[in-house]
Amino acid sequence: MIKVTLLGDSIRLIGYGTKVPELLGEEYEVFQPSENCRFVKYTLRGVFDWREQLKDCEVIHWNNGLWDASVGLFDDGKPFTSEEEYVENMLRVAAELKKLAPRVIFATTTPVRPDYEYGDNEIIDRYNAVLVPKLQTMGVEINDLNALVKPHVYEYIRNDDKIHLSEAGIEACAKQVAEFIINHKKGF
């Protein structure tokens, strides 16, 4: 049995994480926290809390970013997490995950609908662009969910909250996540 962990914010929790275990099938044992991994510092703390469950994983698939890139939460108009702090802590998470599993996959932050009041796709794109090359130099694979969702943002992102995956988005993202994980077995 191949042990896999899924970490991430609500795009995982109420999104692709609901379908990936079924797509992987009985050959895989999937652990994922029952809580939303929220922003990067929350996940960093969680890696400590979930250390026992992460033990002996062959693959860890992880995402963070929507909370961190959120804007308009406070009067200053700045993102919840500064770009520098985001990158620094994401690299810390990656380093810890690399100690726990031979294969770590990062899923890029998905876009929001353009009229989402607390989101800005330019900031999301910038955070992804700054982070991804640094993760790649660490040997972290990149699952570009942003590129998957962006051309279909009105189909793959729900209209009611403008940030979470729709059923079509869940299906598309879960399929891509499962394919990335399965490729591990084939020596990807």
mmCIF file of C-alpha atoms in Angstrom:
data_model
loop_
_atom_site.group_PDB
_atom_site.id
_atom_site.type_symbol
_atom_site.label_atom_id
_atom_site.label_comp_id
_atom_site.label_asym_id
_atom_site.label_seq_id
_atom_site.Cartn_x
_atom_site.Cartn_y
_atom_site.Cartn_z
ATOM 1 C CA MET A 1 0.000 0.000 0.000
ATOM 2 C CA ILE A 2 1.263 3.458 -0.925
ATOM 3 C CA LYS A 3 0.825 6.051 1.812
ATOM 4 C CA VAL A 4 -0.107 9.529 0.582
ATOM 5 C CA THR A 5 -0.841 12.774 2.414
ATOM 6 C CA LEU A 6 -2.966 15.645 1.110
ATOM 7 C CA LEU A 7 -2.361 18.987 2.843
ATOM 8 C CA GLY A 8 -3.954 22.272 1.916
ATOM 9 C CA ASP A 9 -6.548 24.930 2.362
ATOM 10 C CA SER A 10 -10.243 24.668 1.474
ATOM 11 C CA ILE A 11 -9.427 23.952 -2.185
ATOM 12 C CA ARG A 12 -8.253 20.604 -0.793
ATOM 13 C CA LEU A 13 -10.605 20.206 2.188
ATOM 14 C CA ILE A 14 -13.945 20.776 0.437
ATOM 15 C CA GLY A 15 -12.476 20.486 -3.051
ATOM 16 C CA TYR A 16 -10.178 17.940 -4.649
ATOM 17 C CA GLY A 17 -9.535 16.119 -1.347
ATOM 18 C CA THR A 18 -13.109 14.843 -1.391
ATOM 19 C CA LYS A 19 -12.493 12.879 -4.611
ATOM 20 C CA VAL A 20 -8.785 11.992 -4.724
ATOM 21 C CA PRO A 21 -8.913 8.974 -2.351
ATOM 22 C CA GLU A 22 -11.588 7.348 -4.522
ATOM 23 C CA LEU A 23 -9.631 8.074 -7.716
ATOM 24 C CA LEU A 24 -6.465 6.586 -6.233
ATOM 25 C CA GLY A 25 -8.198 3.384 -5.255
ATOM 26 C CA GLU A 26 -7.380 0.636 -2.809
ATOM 27 C CA GLU A 27 -3.621 0.626 -3.477
ATOM 28 C CA TYR A 28 -3.351 3.932 -1.629
ATOM 29 C CA GLU A 29 -3.779 4.909 1.989
ATOM 30 C CA VAL A 30 -4.625 8.623 2.100
ATOM 31 C CA PHE A 31 -4.207 10.849 5.137
ATOM 32 C CA GLN A 32 -5.536 14.378 5.104
ATOM 33 C CA PRO A 33 -6.240 16.604 8.082
ATOM 34 C CA SER A 34 -9.917 17.044 8.875
ATOM 35 C CA GLU A 35 -9.297 20.763 9.200
ATOM 36 C CA ASN A 36 -8.562 23.523 6.733
ATOM 37 C CA CYS A 37 -4.792 24.098 6.564
ATOM 38 C CA ARG A 38 -5.560 27.779 5.917
ATOM 39 C CA PHE A 39 -2.474 29.983 5.524
ATOM 40 C CA VAL A 40 1.171 28.929 5.374
ATOM 41 C CA LYS A 41 2.014 29.517 9.040
ATOM 42 C CA TYR A 42 -0.979 27.399 10.054
ATOM 43 C CA THR A 43 0.288 24.608 7.807
ATOM 44 C CA LEU A 44 3.819 24.989 9.158
ATOM 45 C CA ARG A 45 2.467 24.467 12.670
ATOM 46 C CA GLY A 46 0.325 21.592 11.387
ATOM 47 C CA VAL A 47 3.332 19.761 9.985
ATOM 48 C CA PHE A 48 4.526 19.526 13.584
ATOM 49 C CA ASP A 49 1.096 18.414 14.840
ATOM 50 C CA TRP A 50 0.611 15.831 12.050
ATOM 51 C CA ARG A 51 4.168 14.492 12.144
ATOM 52 C CA GLU A 52 3.019 11.011 13.231
ATOM 53 C CA GLN A 53 0.449 10.762 10.425
ATOM 54 C CA LEU A 54 3.006 12.022 7.882
ATOM 55 C CA LYS A 55 5.496 9.351 8.904
ATOM 56 C CA ASP A 56 6.303 6.812 6.167
ATOM 57 C CA CYS A 57 4.452 8.730 3.449
ATOM 58 C CA GLU A 58 5.746 8.161 -0.035
ATOM 59 C CA VAL A 59 4.024 11.229 -1.464
ATOM 60 C CA ILE A 60 2.862 14.498 0.102
ATOM 61 C CA HIS A 61 0.682 16.724 -2.101
ATOM 62 C CA TRP A 62 0.213 20.212 -0.670
ATOM 63 C CA ASN A 63 -1.247 23.614 -1.433
ATOM 64 C CA ASN A 64 -1.350 26.970 0.369
ATOM 65 C CA GLY A 65 -1.844 30.485 -0.877
ATOM 66 C CA LEU A 66 -5.439 31.670 -1.091
ATOM 67 C CA TRP A 67 -5.484 32.919 2.496
ATOM 68 C CA ASP A 68 -1.977 34.336 2.205
ATOM 69 C CA ALA A 69 -2.723 36.305 -0.975
ATOM 70 C CA SER A 70 -6.083 37.596 0.317
ATOM 71 C CA VAL A 71 -6.450 41.371 0.171
ATOM 72 C CA GLY A 72 -8.959 43.797 1.604
ATOM 73 C CA LEU A 73 -9.269 41.997 4.926
ATOM 74 C CA PHE A 74 -7.822 45.035 6.678
ATOM 75 C CA ASP A 75 -7.868 48.747 5.890
ATOM 76 C CA ASP A 76 -4.244 48.752 4.699
ATOM 77 C CA GLY A 77 -5.167 46.819 1.516
ATOM 78 C CA LYS A 78 -2.122 44.571 1.857
ATOM 79 C CA PRO A 79 -2.185 40.809 1.389
ATOM 80 C CA PHE A 80 -2.787 38.793 4.572
ATOM 81 C CA THR A 81 0.782 37.459 4.325
ATOM 82 C CA SER A 82 3.504 39.554 2.715
ATOM 83 C CA GLU A 83 5.210 38.043 -0.309
ATOM 84 C CA GLU A 84 8.512 37.757 1.566
ATOM 85 C CA GLU A 85 6.940 36.033 4.578
ATOM 86 C CA TYR A 86 4.917 33.736 2.305
ATOM 87 C CA VAL A 87 7.959 32.572 0.357
ATOM 88 C CA GLU A 88 10.108 32.175 3.480
ATOM 89 C CA ASN A 89 7.506 30.066 5.274
ATOM 90 C CA MET A 90 6.550 28.044 2.204
ATOM 91 C CA LEU A 91 10.211 27.091 1.832
ATOM 92 C CA ARG A 92 10.246 26.071 5.504
ATOM 93 C CA VAL A 93 7.179 23.884 4.955
ATOM 94 C CA ALA A 94 8.789 22.340 1.865
ATOM 95 C CA ALA A 95 12.006 21.606 3.764
ATOM 96 C CA GLU A 96 10.072 19.881 6.563
ATOM 97 C CA LEU A 97 7.954 17.868 4.127
ATOM 98 C CA LYS A 98 11.064 16.780 2.201
ATOM 99 C CA LYS A 99 12.383 15.279 5.459
ATOM 100 C CA LEU A 100 9.194 13.229 5.789
ATOM 101 C CA ALA A 101 8.562 11.948 2.260
ATOM 102 C CA PRO A 102 10.711 11.149 -0.770
ATOM 103 C CA ARG A 103 8.280 12.929 -3.066
ATOM 104 C CA VAL A 104 6.649 16.309 -2.380
ATOM 105 C CA ILE A 105 4.252 17.947 -4.824
ATOM 106 C CA PHE A 106 3.122 21.565 -4.523
ATOM 107 C CA ALA A 107 -0.140 22.608 -6.187
ATOM 108 C CA THR A 108 -0.094 26.216 -7.321
ATOM 109 C CA THR A 109 -2.676 28.552 -5.838
ATOM 110 C CA THR A 110 -5.859 28.546 -7.854
ATOM 111 C CA PRO A 111 -7.364 31.767 -9.205
ATOM 112 C CA VAL A 112 -10.501 33.413 -7.857
ATOM 113 C CA ARG A 113 -13.339 34.908 -9.837
ATOM 114 C CA PRO A 114 -12.357 38.443 -10.865
ATOM 115 C CA ASP A 115 -15.172 39.991 -8.804
ATOM 116 C CA TYR A 116 -14.132 38.290 -5.537
ATOM 117 C CA GLU A 117 -13.745 41.153 -3.068
ATOM 118 C CA TYR A 118 -10.876 39.599 -1.082
ATOM 119 C CA GLY A 119 -8.883 38.194 -3.973
ATOM 120 C CA ASP A 120 -6.586 39.512 -6.655
ATOM 121 C CA ASN A 121 -5.392 37.156 -9.378
ATOM 122 C CA GLU A 122 -2.387 39.361 -10.113
ATOM 123 C CA ILE A 123 -1.181 38.833 -6.538
ATOM 124 C CA ILE A 124 -1.918 35.100 -6.725
ATOM 125 C CA ASP A 125 0.027 34.874 -9.984
ATOM 126 C CA ARG A 126 2.946 36.830 -8.523
ATOM 127 C CA TYR A 127 3.084 34.654 -5.400
ATOM 128 C CA ASN A 128 3.065 31.528 -7.592
ATOM 129 C CA ALA A 129 5.716 32.964 -9.934
ATOM 130 C CA VAL A 130 8.092 33.881 -7.105
ATOM 131 C CA LEU A 131 7.643 30.629 -5.195
ATOM 132 C CA VAL A 132 7.593 27.938 -7.873
ATOM 133 C CA PRO A 133 11.216 28.244 -9.104
ATOM 134 C CA LYS A 134 12.495 28.161 -5.505
ATOM 135 C CA LEU A 135 10.499 25.016 -4.762
ATOM 136 C CA GLN A 136 11.742 23.391 -7.958
ATOM 137 C CA THR A 137 15.357 23.959 -6.927
ATOM 138 C CA MET A 138 14.519 22.020 -3.736
ATOM 139 C CA GLY A 139 13.236 19.089 -5.779
ATOM 140 C CA VAL A 140 9.547 19.782 -5.181
ATOM 141 C CA GLU A 141 7.310 18.872 -8.116
ATOM 142 C CA ILE A 142 4.792 21.436 -9.296
ATOM 143 C CA ASN A 143 1.184 20.552 -10.028
ATOM 144 C CA ASP A 144 -0.052 23.675 -11.792
ATOM 145 C CA LEU A 145 -3.685 23.770 -10.684
ATOM 146 C CA ASN A 146 -3.697 27.505 -11.422
ATOM 147 C CA ALA A 147 -3.062 26.819 -15.125
ATOM 148 C CA LEU A 148 -5.766 24.142 -15.089
ATOM 149 C CA VAL A 149 -8.412 26.367 -13.501
ATOM 150 C CA LYS A 150 -7.613 29.798 -14.980
ATOM 151 C CA PRO A 151 -9.041 29.247 -18.505
ATOM 152 C CA HIS A 152 -12.232 27.847 -16.927
ATOM 153 C CA VAL A 153 -12.531 30.176 -13.928
ATOM 154 C CA TYR A 154 -16.269 30.762 -14.420
ATOM 155 C CA GLU A 155 -16.917 27.016 -14.729
ATOM 156 C CA TYR A 156 -14.423 25.734 -12.117
ATOM 157 C CA ILE A 157 -14.894 28.396 -9.398
ATOM 158 C CA ARG A 158 -18.260 28.643 -7.657
ATOM 159 C CA ASN A 159 -20.396 31.683 -8.343
ATOM 160 C CA ASP A 160 -21.772 31.950 -4.797
ATOM 161 C CA ASP A 161 -18.478 32.547 -2.967
ATOM 162 C CA LYS A 162 -16.184 33.174 -5.968
ATOM 163 C CA ILE A 163 -13.206 31.324 -4.416
ATOM 164 C CA HIS A 164 -14.017 27.616 -3.928
ATOM 165 C CA LEU A 165 -14.106 24.929 -6.581
ATOM 166 C CA SER A 166 -17.413 24.087 -8.243
ATOM 167 C CA GLU A 167 -18.306 20.436 -8.860
ATOM 168 C CA ALA A 168 -16.664 20.680 -12.298
ATOM 169 C CA GLY A 169 -13.590 22.271 -10.694
ATOM 170 C CA ILE A 170 -13.418 19.566 -8.039
ATOM 171 C CA GLU A 171 -13.585 16.858 -10.694
ATOM 172 C CA ALA A 172 -10.892 18.470 -12.875
ATOM 173 C CA CYS A 173 -8.519 19.223 -9.998
ATOM 174 C CA ALA A 174 -9.022 15.832 -8.318
ATOM 175 C CA LYS A 175 -8.251 14.088 -11.590
ATOM 176 C CA GLN A 176 -5.039 16.069 -12.053
ATOM 177 C CA VAL A 177 -3.961 15.574 -8.415
ATOM 178 C CA ALA A 178 -4.582 11.820 -8.617
ATOM 179 C CA GLU A 179 -2.638 11.600 -11.885
ATOM 180 C CA PHE A 180 0.351 13.357 -10.304
ATOM 181 C CA ILE A 181 0.291 10.971 -7.352
ATOM 182 C CA ILE A 182 -0.162 7.845 -9.477
ATOM 183 C CA ASN A 183 2.780 8.843 -11.652
ATOM 184 C CA HIS A 184 4.922 8.303 -8.552
ATOM 185 C CA LYS A 185 4.382 4.579 -8.878
ATOM 186 C CA LYS A 186 5.515 4.694 -12.495
ATOM 187 C CA GLY A 187 8.791 6.383 -11.570
ATOM 188 C CA PHE A 188 7.698 9.868 -12.651
#
